[in-house]
Amino acid sequence: METYGRFPLVLDRGEGVWVWDDQGHRYLDCVAGIATCTLGHAHPHLVAAVTQQMQRLHHVSNLYYIPQQGRLAQWLTQHSCADKVFFCNSGAEANEAAIKLARKYGHHVLKVDQPVILTAHSSFHGRTLATITATGQPKYQRGFSPLVPGFAYIPYNDFQALEQAVADLNQGPQRVVAILLEPLQGEGGVNPGDRDYFQALRKLCDQNQMLLILDEVQTGMGRTGQYWGYENLGIEPDIFTLAKGLAGGIPIGAMLCRSTCDVFEPGDHASTFGGNPLACASALAVCEYLEAEHIPYHAEQMGALLHQELAALTSQYPEHFQRVRGWGLMKGLVISPESRLTAIEVVKAALQEGLLIVPAGPKVLRFVPPLIIQAHEIHEAIARLKRAIASL
């Protein structure tokens, strides 16, 4: 089905931060499967883990205990604020699990007849019916009504609006039981969360017995310079979700939570493929490499260099570029509203120069390279980007 607007490119193989098309042309990959190929392409550590597990046992049902799943859950909980993990296949599925958990929490703990979950304008949480409803962007919802009830929307980083929304919605049989936000909005334009806003939000949730759910599908696994995006905000969530970079490109998702809000019982939720031996062995290999090689710190350092280089570009082309925003190796270059340039035009021009980048809305260029990228490769990416801009 034609559900993608594809670029005229057939990628055939990759190594590190580089990929080659079927004609032998080489590209510097600053997309990484959209923040997914954490260790780049064909990384020896990941290749070895996948090969070894595939030769041993790749899939069994969750009706049986899976040692790789247990070890992965242990690593994730030891390195985060969570106590429990549910494994699935994607970010949308992880967010679905979080939504179900919050609703059951509302019914069984708060005794609410009509639980409401607040999400932000310009957010993105997935493509299922519940997660496009949670996504505060009408363009993703158009044509798919009726949407799932039980969601309301607030401006991002506006605490006064949040307080007012909670007060207005907590009337009659309905009540806000959870707030679902990205620590840094990705698809919505690479918008970082405000530290003061999130700390006030954490207090408000505590005061009102609301769950704070953070969608870390794109910000997790060291991408922001910390293991988790919430560490940049000085708070801890009740629930957070992972996918994308968790297994470096092997499909897996996870919903993590504190024990205090784990109200799931056997039969409440399940996944055929979720947390199978192959996916968990792959994710565990990524986790162990991130820790052993201090990759989050490396991402922070390389992210600072990328920020510096992109900021210099805004000074060179002030009529076209406004600013740089983001954390670690998740950066957005904002095109000025007055500029005739669009993000997709620059992306296409960069493709011609052997650089892969991706839009985050019509006026933001997103840079989410593999976390193993080195300084000389960042300089090369900027050189190619400059040639692309000059061509326009």
GROMACS .gro file of C-alpha atoms in nm:
model
  392
    1MET     CA    1   0.000   0.000   0.000
    2GLU     CA    2   0.116   0.352  -0.071
    3THR     CA    3   0.128   0.472   0.288
    4TYR     CA    4   0.474   0.630   0.255
    5GLY     CA    5   0.599   0.919   0.048
    6ARG     CA    6   0.932   0.759  -0.030
    7PHE     CA    7   1.255   0.922  -0.143
    8PRO     CA    8   1.403   0.783  -0.468
    9LEU     CA    9   1.662   0.575  -0.286
   10VAL     CA   10   1.722   0.201  -0.242
   11LEU     CA   11   1.957   0.134   0.049
   12ASP     CA   12   2.151  -0.189   0.018
   13ARG     CA   13   2.401  -0.208   0.305
   14GLY     CA   14   2.552  -0.011   0.591
   15GLU     CA   15   2.851   0.014   0.819
   16GLY     CA   16   2.876   0.246   1.118
   17VAL     CA   17   2.718   0.581   1.026
   18TRP     CA   18   2.741   0.514   0.650
   19VAL     CA   19   2.496   0.347   0.413
   20TRP     CA   20   2.526   0.254   0.044
   21ASP     CA   21   2.252   0.243  -0.217
   22ASP     CA   22   2.205  -0.023  -0.484
   23GLN     CA   23   2.416   0.184  -0.724
   24GLY     CA   24   2.714   0.195  -0.488
   25HIS     CA   25   2.671   0.559  -0.379
   26ARG     CA   26   2.761   0.632  -0.014
   27TYR     CA   27   2.552   0.842   0.228
   28LEU     CA   28   2.621   0.976   0.576
   29ASP     CA   29   2.322   0.863   0.779
   30CYS     CA   30   2.190   1.126   1.021
   31VAL     CA   31   1.846   0.961   1.028
   32ALA     CA   32   1.944   0.622   1.177
   33GLY     CA   33   1.606   0.470   1.097
   34ILE     CA   34   1.459   0.779   1.271
   35ALA     CA   35   1.656   0.763   1.598
   36THR     CA   36   1.657   0.383   1.594
   37CYS     CA   37   1.999   0.248   1.487
   38THR     CA   38   2.165   0.334   1.818
   39LEU     CA   39   2.495   0.162   1.734
   40GLY     CA   40   2.479   0.242   1.365
   41HIS     CA   41   2.477  -0.027   1.097
   42ALA     CA   42   2.628  -0.376   1.116
   43HIS     CA   43   2.783  -0.309   1.456
   44PRO     CA   44   2.994  -0.615   1.552
   45HIS     CA   45   2.856  -0.631   1.909
   46LEU     CA   46   2.496  -0.635   1.790
   47VAL     CA   47   2.568  -0.870   1.498
   48ALA     CA   48   2.728  -1.121   1.738
   49ALA     CA   49   2.435  -1.107   1.982
   50VAL     CA   50   2.172  -1.151   1.709
   51THR     CA   51   2.365  -1.435   1.542
   52GLN     CA   52   2.427  -1.624   1.864
   53GLN     CA   53   2.066  -1.598   1.980
   54MET     CA   54   1.925  -1.687   1.636
   55GLN     CA   55   2.135  -2.003   1.637
   56ARG     CA   56   2.006  -2.096   1.982
   57LEU     CA   57   1.637  -1.999   2.017
   58HIS     CA   58   1.469  -1.700   1.854
   59HIS     CA   59   1.106  -1.716   1.967
   60VAL     CA   60   0.890  -1.879   2.231
   61SER     CA   61   0.555  -1.781   2.381
   62ASN     CA   62   0.529  -1.562   2.689
   63LEU     CA   63   0.350  -1.857   2.846
   64TYR     CA   64   0.703  -1.962   2.947
   65TYR     CA   65   0.982  -1.779   3.126
   66ILE     CA   66   1.236  -1.614   2.894
   67PRO     CA   67   1.579  -1.561   3.059
   68GLN     CA   68   1.687  -1.291   2.812
   69GLN     CA   69   1.370  -1.098   2.893
   70GLY     CA   70   1.440  -1.120   3.264
   71ARG     CA   71   1.797  -0.994   3.223
   72LEU     CA   72   1.682  -0.706   3.002
   73ALA     CA   73   1.411  -0.607   3.248
   74GLN     CA   74   1.668  -0.618   3.528
   75TRP     CA   75   1.907  -0.389   3.338
   76LEU     CA   76   1.631  -0.141   3.254
   77THR     CA   77   1.497  -0.122   3.609
   78GLN     CA   78   1.845  -0.099   3.762
   79HIS     CA   79   1.926   0.196   3.536
   80SER     CA   80   1.597   0.385   3.571
   81CYS     CA   81   1.328   0.481   3.820
   82ALA     CA   82   1.103   0.190   3.712
   83ASP     CA   83   1.028  -0.133   3.897
   84LYS     CA   84   0.837  -0.330   3.632
   85VAL     CA   85   0.854  -0.376   3.254
   86PHE     CA   86   0.605  -0.496   2.992
   87PHE     CA   87   0.761  -0.585   2.655
   88CYS     CA   88   0.592  -0.539   2.318
   89ASN     CA   89   0.697  -0.461   1.959
   90SER     CA   90   0.683  -0.086   1.894
   91GLY     CA   91   0.645   0.259   2.040
   92ALA     CA   92   0.275   0.272   1.958
   93GLU     CA   93   0.223  -0.058   2.140
   94ALA     CA   94   0.421   0.066   2.440
   95ASN     CA   95   0.204   0.377   2.456
   96GLU     CA   96  -0.112   0.165   2.418
   97ALA     CA   97   0.004  -0.038   2.719
   98ALA     CA   98   0.062   0.282   2.917
   99ILE     CA   99  -0.284   0.412   2.824
  100LYS     CA  100  -0.448   0.086   2.932
  101LEU     CA  101  -0.253   0.084   3.259
  102ALA     CA  102  -0.353   0.445   3.333
  103ARG     CA  103  -0.719   0.373   3.261
  104LYS     CA  104  -0.725   0.068   3.487
  105TYR     CA  105  -0.546   0.269   3.756
  106GLY     CA  106  -0.817   0.534   3.725
  107HIS     CA  107  -1.097   0.281   3.756
  108HIS     CA  108  -0.954   0.057   4.028
  109VAL     CA  109  -0.742   0.292   4.240
  110LEU     CA  110  -0.908   0.633   4.195
  111LYS     CA  111  -1.260   0.489   4.143
  112VAL     CA  112  -1.321   0.714   3.841
  113ASP     CA  113  -1.603   0.633   3.600
  114GLN     CA  114  -1.462   0.831   3.307
  115PRO     CA  115  -1.082   0.856   3.322
  116VAL     CA  116  -0.923   1.128   3.108
  117ILE     CA  117  -0.562   1.142   2.986
  118LEU     CA  118  -0.411   1.480   2.899
  119THR     CA  119  -0.164   1.508   2.611
  120ALA     CA  120   0.004   1.804   2.442
  121HIS     CA  121  -0.056   1.988   2.118
  122SER     CA  122   0.212   1.903   1.856
  123SER     CA  123   0.280   1.568   2.024
  124PHE     CA  124   0.324   1.233   1.855
  125HIS     CA  125   0.251   0.900   2.024
  126GLY     CA  126   0.187   0.648   1.745
  127ARG     CA  127  -0.043   0.535   1.465
  128THR     CA  128  -0.298   0.310   1.635
  129LEU     CA  129  -0.646   0.452   1.698
  130ALA     CA  130  -0.573   0.526   2.065
  131THR     CA  131  -0.230   0.670   2.000
  132ILE     CA  132  -0.335   0.894   1.709
  133THR     CA  133  -0.607   1.021   1.943
  134ALA     CA  134  -0.339   1.086   2.204
  135THR     CA  135  -0.133   1.261   1.935
  136GLY     CA  136  -0.217   1.631   1.947
  137GLN     CA  137  -0.189   1.688   1.571
  138PRO     CA  138  -0.514   1.687   1.366
  139LYS     CA  139  -0.329   1.591   1.045
  140TYR     CA  140  -0.269   1.242   1.184
  141GLN     CA  141  -0.632   1.204   1.294
  142ARG     CA  142  -0.803   1.323   0.975
  143GLY     CA  143  -1.014   1.050   0.816
  144PHE     CA  144  -1.007   0.812   1.112
  145SER     CA  145  -1.300   0.928   1.325
  146PRO     CA  146  -1.463   0.840   1.552
  147LEU     CA  147  -1.155   0.875   1.767
  148VAL     CA  148  -1.109   0.707   2.105
  149PRO     CA  149  -1.278   0.899   2.389
  150GLY     CA  150  -1.101   0.994   2.710
  151PHE     CA  151  -0.833   1.234   2.582
  152ALA     CA  152  -0.792   1.613   2.609
  153TYR     CA  153  -0.514   1.843   2.489
  154ILE     CA  154  -0.301   2.113   2.646
  155PRO     CA  155  -0.027   2.349   2.520
  156TYR     CA  156   0.324   2.212   2.573
  157ASN     CA  157   0.534   2.384   2.844
  158ASP     CA  158   0.238   2.599   2.967
  159PHE     CA  159   0.176   2.516   3.333
  160GLN     CA  160  -0.106   2.766   3.384
  161ALA     CA  161  -0.299   2.611   3.096
  162LEU     CA  162  -0.233   2.265   3.241
  163GLU     CA  163  -0.365   2.360   3.585
  164GLN     CA  164  -0.675   2.513   3.431
  165ALA     CA  165  -0.740   2.207   3.216
  166VAL     CA  166  -0.716   1.974   3.516
  167ALA     CA  167  -0.958   2.192   3.714
  168ASP     CA  168  -1.205   2.214   3.425
  169LEU     CA  169  -1.197   1.842   3.347
  170ASN     CA  170  -1.230   1.720   3.704
  171GLN     CA  171  -1.605   1.774   3.701
  172GLY     CA  172  -1.879   1.517   3.748
  173PRO     CA  173  -1.800   1.155   3.659
  174GLN     CA  174  -1.479   1.236   3.469
  175ARG     CA  175  -1.134   1.303   3.611
  176VAL     CA  176  -0.781   1.344   3.481
  177VAL     CA  177  -0.596   1.027   3.580
  178ALA     CA  178  -0.276   1.074   3.380
  179ILE     CA  179  -0.071   1.320   3.177
  180LEU     CA  180   0.118   1.179   2.878
  181LEU     CA  181   0.401   1.392   2.737
  182GLU     CA  182   0.727   1.365   2.548
  183PRO     CA  183   1.026   1.503   2.743
  184LEU     CA  184   1.131   1.652   2.409
  185GLN     CA  185   0.878   1.660   2.127
  186GLY     CA  186   1.016   1.491   1.816
  187GLU     CA  187   0.768   1.488   1.527
  188GLY     CA  188   0.626   1.814   1.658
  189GLY     CA  189   0.946   2.006   1.578
  190VAL     CA  190   1.219   1.896   1.824
  191ASN     CA  191   1.078   2.104   2.111
  192PRO     CA  192   1.256   2.044   2.445
  193GLY     CA  193   1.057   2.031   2.765
  194ASP     CA  194   1.103   2.319   3.008
  195ARG     CA  195   1.264   2.205   3.333
  196ASP     CA  196   1.052   2.430   3.558
  197TYR     CA  197   0.734   2.322   3.379
  198PHE     CA  198   0.802   1.952   3.427
  199GLN     CA  199   0.900   1.994   3.790
  200ALA     CA  200   0.577   2.183   3.861
  201LEU     CA  201   0.389   1.916   3.666
  202ARG     CA  202   0.544   1.642   3.880
  203LYS     CA  203   0.421   1.818   4.197
  204LEU     CA  204   0.074   1.866   4.050
  205CYS     CA  205   0.052   1.496   3.965
  206ASP     CA  206   0.155   1.401   4.319
  207GLN     CA  207  -0.102   1.637   4.470
  208ASN     CA  208  -0.385   1.502   4.254
  209GLN     CA  209  -0.289   1.132   4.238
  210MET     CA  210  -0.239   1.163   3.862
  211LEU     CA  211   0.012   0.944   3.682
  212LEU     CA  212   0.291   1.114   3.491
  213ILE     CA  213   0.361   0.916   3.172
  214LEU     CA  214   0.660   1.009   2.956
  215ASP     CA  215   0.689   0.893   2.597
  216GLU     CA  216   1.063   0.818   2.567
  217VAL     CA  217   1.029   0.626   2.241
  218GLN     CA  218   1.259   0.873   2.063
  219THR     CA  219   1.443   1.027   2.360
  220GLY     CA  220   1.538   0.708   2.545
  221MET     CA  221   1.849   0.489   2.523
  222GLY     CA  222   2.111   0.762   2.560
  223ARG     CA  223   2.003   0.981   2.270
  224THR     CA  224   1.972   1.301   2.476
  225GLY     CA  225   2.307   1.259   2.651
  226GLN     CA  226   2.143   1.075   2.941
  227TYR     CA  227   1.997   0.726   2.944
  228TRP     CA  228   1.648   0.879   2.965
  229GLY     CA  229   1.512   1.214   2.855
  230TYR     CA  230   1.352   1.273   3.195
  231GLU     CA  231   1.699   1.302   3.350
  232ASN     CA  232   1.740   1.632   3.163
  233LEU     CA  233   1.433   1.763   3.347
  234GLY     CA  234   1.525   1.665   3.703
  235ILE     CA  235   1.210   1.456   3.757
  236GLU     CA  236   1.102   1.092   3.753
  237PRO     CA  237   0.783   0.965   3.585
  238ASP     CA  238   0.542   0.699   3.710
  239ILE     CA  239   0.541   0.533   3.368
  240PHE     CA  240   0.762   0.571   3.063
  241THR     CA  241   0.776   0.404   2.724
  242LEU     CA  242   1.061   0.287   2.501
  243ALA     CA  243   1.108   0.145   2.150
  244LYS     CA  244   1.315   0.276   1.853
  245GLY     CA  245   1.675   0.264   1.983
  246LEU     CA  246   1.617  -0.001   2.252
  247ALA     CA  247   1.748  -0.288   2.037
  248GLY     CA  248   1.934  -0.081   1.780
  249GLY     CA  249   1.687  -0.156   1.499
  250ILE     CA  250   1.552  -0.499   1.598
  251PRO     CA  251   1.178  -0.443   1.668
  252ILE     CA  252   1.097  -0.415   2.038
  253GLY     CA  253   0.899  -0.183   2.264
  254ALA     CA  254   0.867  -0.154   2.641
  255MET     CA  255   0.638   0.008   2.893
  256LEU     CA  256   0.807   0.064   3.230
  257CYS     CA  257   0.636   0.168   3.554
  258ARG     CA  258   0.669   0.200   3.927
  259SER     CA  259   0.522  -0.079   4.140
  260THR     CA  260   0.276   0.170   4.291
  261CYS     CA  261   0.082   0.195   3.964
  262ASP     CA  262   0.120  -0.163   3.841
  263VAL     CA  263  -0.245  -0.272   3.849
  264PHE     CA  264  -0.221  -0.522   3.562
  265GLU     CA  265  -0.316  -0.883   3.635
  266PRO     CA  266  -0.273  -1.199   3.424
  267GLY     CA  267  -0.493  -1.162   3.116
  268ASP     CA  268  -0.506  -0.780   3.122
  269HIS     CA  269  -0.249  -0.733   2.847
  270ALA     CA  270  -0.030  -0.949   2.624
  271SER     CA  271   0.188  -0.964   2.314
  272THR     CA  272   0.277  -1.264   2.099
  273PHE     CA  273   0.616  -1.136   1.988
  274GLY     CA  274   0.682  -0.895   2.275
  275GLY     CA  275   1.004  -0.965   2.459
  276ASN     CA  276   1.098  -1.278   2.267
  277PRO     CA  277   1.453  -1.416   2.305
  278LEU     CA  278   1.588  -1.260   1.983
  279ALA     CA  279   1.456  -0.909   2.051
  280CYS     CA  280   1.566  -0.916   2.415
  281ALA     CA  281   1.914  -1.050   2.339
  282SER     CA  282   1.954  -0.770   2.086
  283ALA     CA  283   1.834  -0.504   2.330
  284LEU     CA  284   2.053  -0.638   2.608
  285ALA     CA  285   2.355  -0.616   2.375
  286VAL     CA  286   2.273  -0.251   2.306
  287CYS     CA  287   2.222  -0.174   2.676
  288GLU     CA  288   2.548  -0.336   2.778
  289TYR     CA  289   2.742  -0.155   2.506
  290LEU     CA  290   2.589   0.181   2.603
  291GLU     CA  291   2.705   0.126   2.959
  292ALA     CA  292   3.048  -0.023   2.890
  293GLU     CA  293   3.148   0.241   2.633
  294HIS     CA  294   2.981   0.539   2.809
  295ILE     CA  295   2.775   0.612   2.500
  296PRO     CA  296   2.531   0.858   2.663
  297TYR     CA  297   2.828   1.078   2.759
  298HIS     CA  298   2.965   1.044   2.406
  299ALA     CA  299   2.622   1.144   2.268
  300GLU     CA  300   2.625   1.451   2.492
  301GLN     CA  301   2.971   1.554   2.367
  302MET     CA  302   2.894   1.491   2.000
  303GLY     CA  303   2.558   1.664   2.045
  304ALA     CA  304   2.735   1.974   2.175
  305LEU     CA  305   2.959   1.974   1.868
  306LEU     CA  306   2.663   1.927   1.634
  307HIS     CA  307   2.480   2.212   1.809
  308GLN     CA  308   2.783   2.437   1.770
  309GLU     CA  309   2.819   2.356   1.399
  310LEU     CA  310   2.447   2.407   1.328
  311ALA     CA  311   2.447   2.734   1.525
  312ALA     CA  312   2.735   2.857   1.306
  313LEU     CA  313   2.520   2.774   1.005
  314THR     CA  314   2.239   2.995   1.138
  315SER     CA  315   2.490   3.281   1.162
  316GLN     CA  316   2.603   3.218   0.805
  317TYR     CA  317   2.243   3.212   0.673
  318PRO     CA  318   2.044   3.434   0.917
  319GLU     CA  319   1.778   3.500   0.655
  320HIS     CA  320   1.700   3.127   0.633
  321PHE     CA  321   1.771   2.969   0.972
  322GLN     CA  322   1.639   3.082   1.308
  323ARG     CA  323   1.795   2.864   1.580
  324VAL     CA  324   1.903   2.517   1.691
  325ARG     CA  325   1.722   2.326   1.963
  326GLY     CA  326   1.728   1.983   2.123
  327TRP     CA  327   1.938   1.766   2.354
  328GLY     CA  328   2.231   1.538   2.285
  329LEU     CA  329   2.211   1.379   1.940
  330MET     CA  330   1.851   1.484   1.884
  331LYS     CA  331   1.878   1.824   1.724
  332GLY     CA  332   1.643   2.044   1.523
  333LEU     CA  333   1.755   2.322   1.288
  334VAL     CA  334   1.464   2.566   1.269
  335ILE     CA  335   1.402   2.736   0.934
  336SER     CA  336   1.289   3.098   0.965
  337PRO     CA  337   0.917   3.149   0.893
  338GLU     CA  338   1.011   3.422   0.643
  339SER     CA  339   1.246   3.195   0.449
  340ARG     CA  340   1.123   3.048   0.122
  341LEU     CA  341   1.301   2.723   0.215
  342THR     CA  342   1.105   2.425   0.344
  343ALA     CA  343   1.242   2.131   0.538
  344ILE     CA  344   1.158   1.881   0.265
  345GLU     CA  345   1.344   2.088   0.003
  346VAL     CA  346   1.659   2.091   0.215
  347VAL     CA  347   1.625   1.718   0.287
  348LYS     CA  348   1.605   1.644  -0.088
  349ALA     CA  349   1.904   1.868  -0.162
  350ALA     CA  350   2.103   1.700   0.116
  351LEU     CA  351   2.022   1.361  -0.036
  352GLN     CA  352   2.191   1.474  -0.357
  353GLU     CA  353   2.502   1.557  -0.150
  354GLY     CA  354   2.510   1.216   0.015
  355LEU     CA  355   2.358   1.322   0.349
  356LEU     CA  356   2.046   1.168   0.502
  357ILE     CA  357   1.841   1.395   0.731
  358VAL     CA  358   1.467   1.406   0.799
  359PRO     CA  359   1.203   1.678   0.853
  360ALA     CA  360   1.026   1.737   1.183
  361GLY     CA  361   0.738   1.940   1.045
  362PRO     CA  362   0.747   2.181   0.749
  363LYS     CA  363   1.012   2.415   0.891
  364VAL     CA  364   1.245   2.200   1.106
  365LEU     CA  365   1.535   1.978   0.998
  366ARG     CA  366   1.594   1.686   1.235
  367PHE     CA  367   1.935   1.531   1.302
  368VAL     CA  368   1.926   1.195   1.485
  369PRO     CA  369   2.244   1.009   1.380
  370PRO     CA  370   2.370   0.685   1.536
  371LEU     CA  371   2.507   0.752   1.884
  372ILE     CA  372   2.849   0.622   1.780
  373ILE     CA  373   2.906   0.911   1.537
  374GLN     CA  374   3.250   1.074   1.567
  375ALA     CA  375   3.359   1.437   1.544
  376HIS     CA  376   3.506   1.407   1.193
  377GLU     CA  377   3.177   1.257   1.072
  378ILE     CA  378   2.980   1.548   1.219
  379HIS     CA  379   3.212   1.790   1.036
  380GLU     CA  380   3.154   1.592   0.716
  381ALA     CA  381   2.777   1.604   0.766
  382ILE     CA  382   2.787   1.982   0.808
  383ALA     CA  383   3.005   2.020   0.498
  384ARG     CA  384   2.752   1.823   0.294
  385LEU     CA  385   2.464   2.021   0.442
  386LYS     CA  386   2.634   2.347   0.347
  387ARG     CA  387   2.670   2.230  -0.013
  388ALA     CA  388   2.302   2.134  -0.016
  389ILE     CA  389   2.196   2.477   0.114
  390ALA     CA  390   2.421   2.655  -0.135
  391SER     CA  391   2.254   2.461  -0.417
  392LEU     CA  392   1.919   2.604  -0.309
   0.00000   0.00000   0.00000
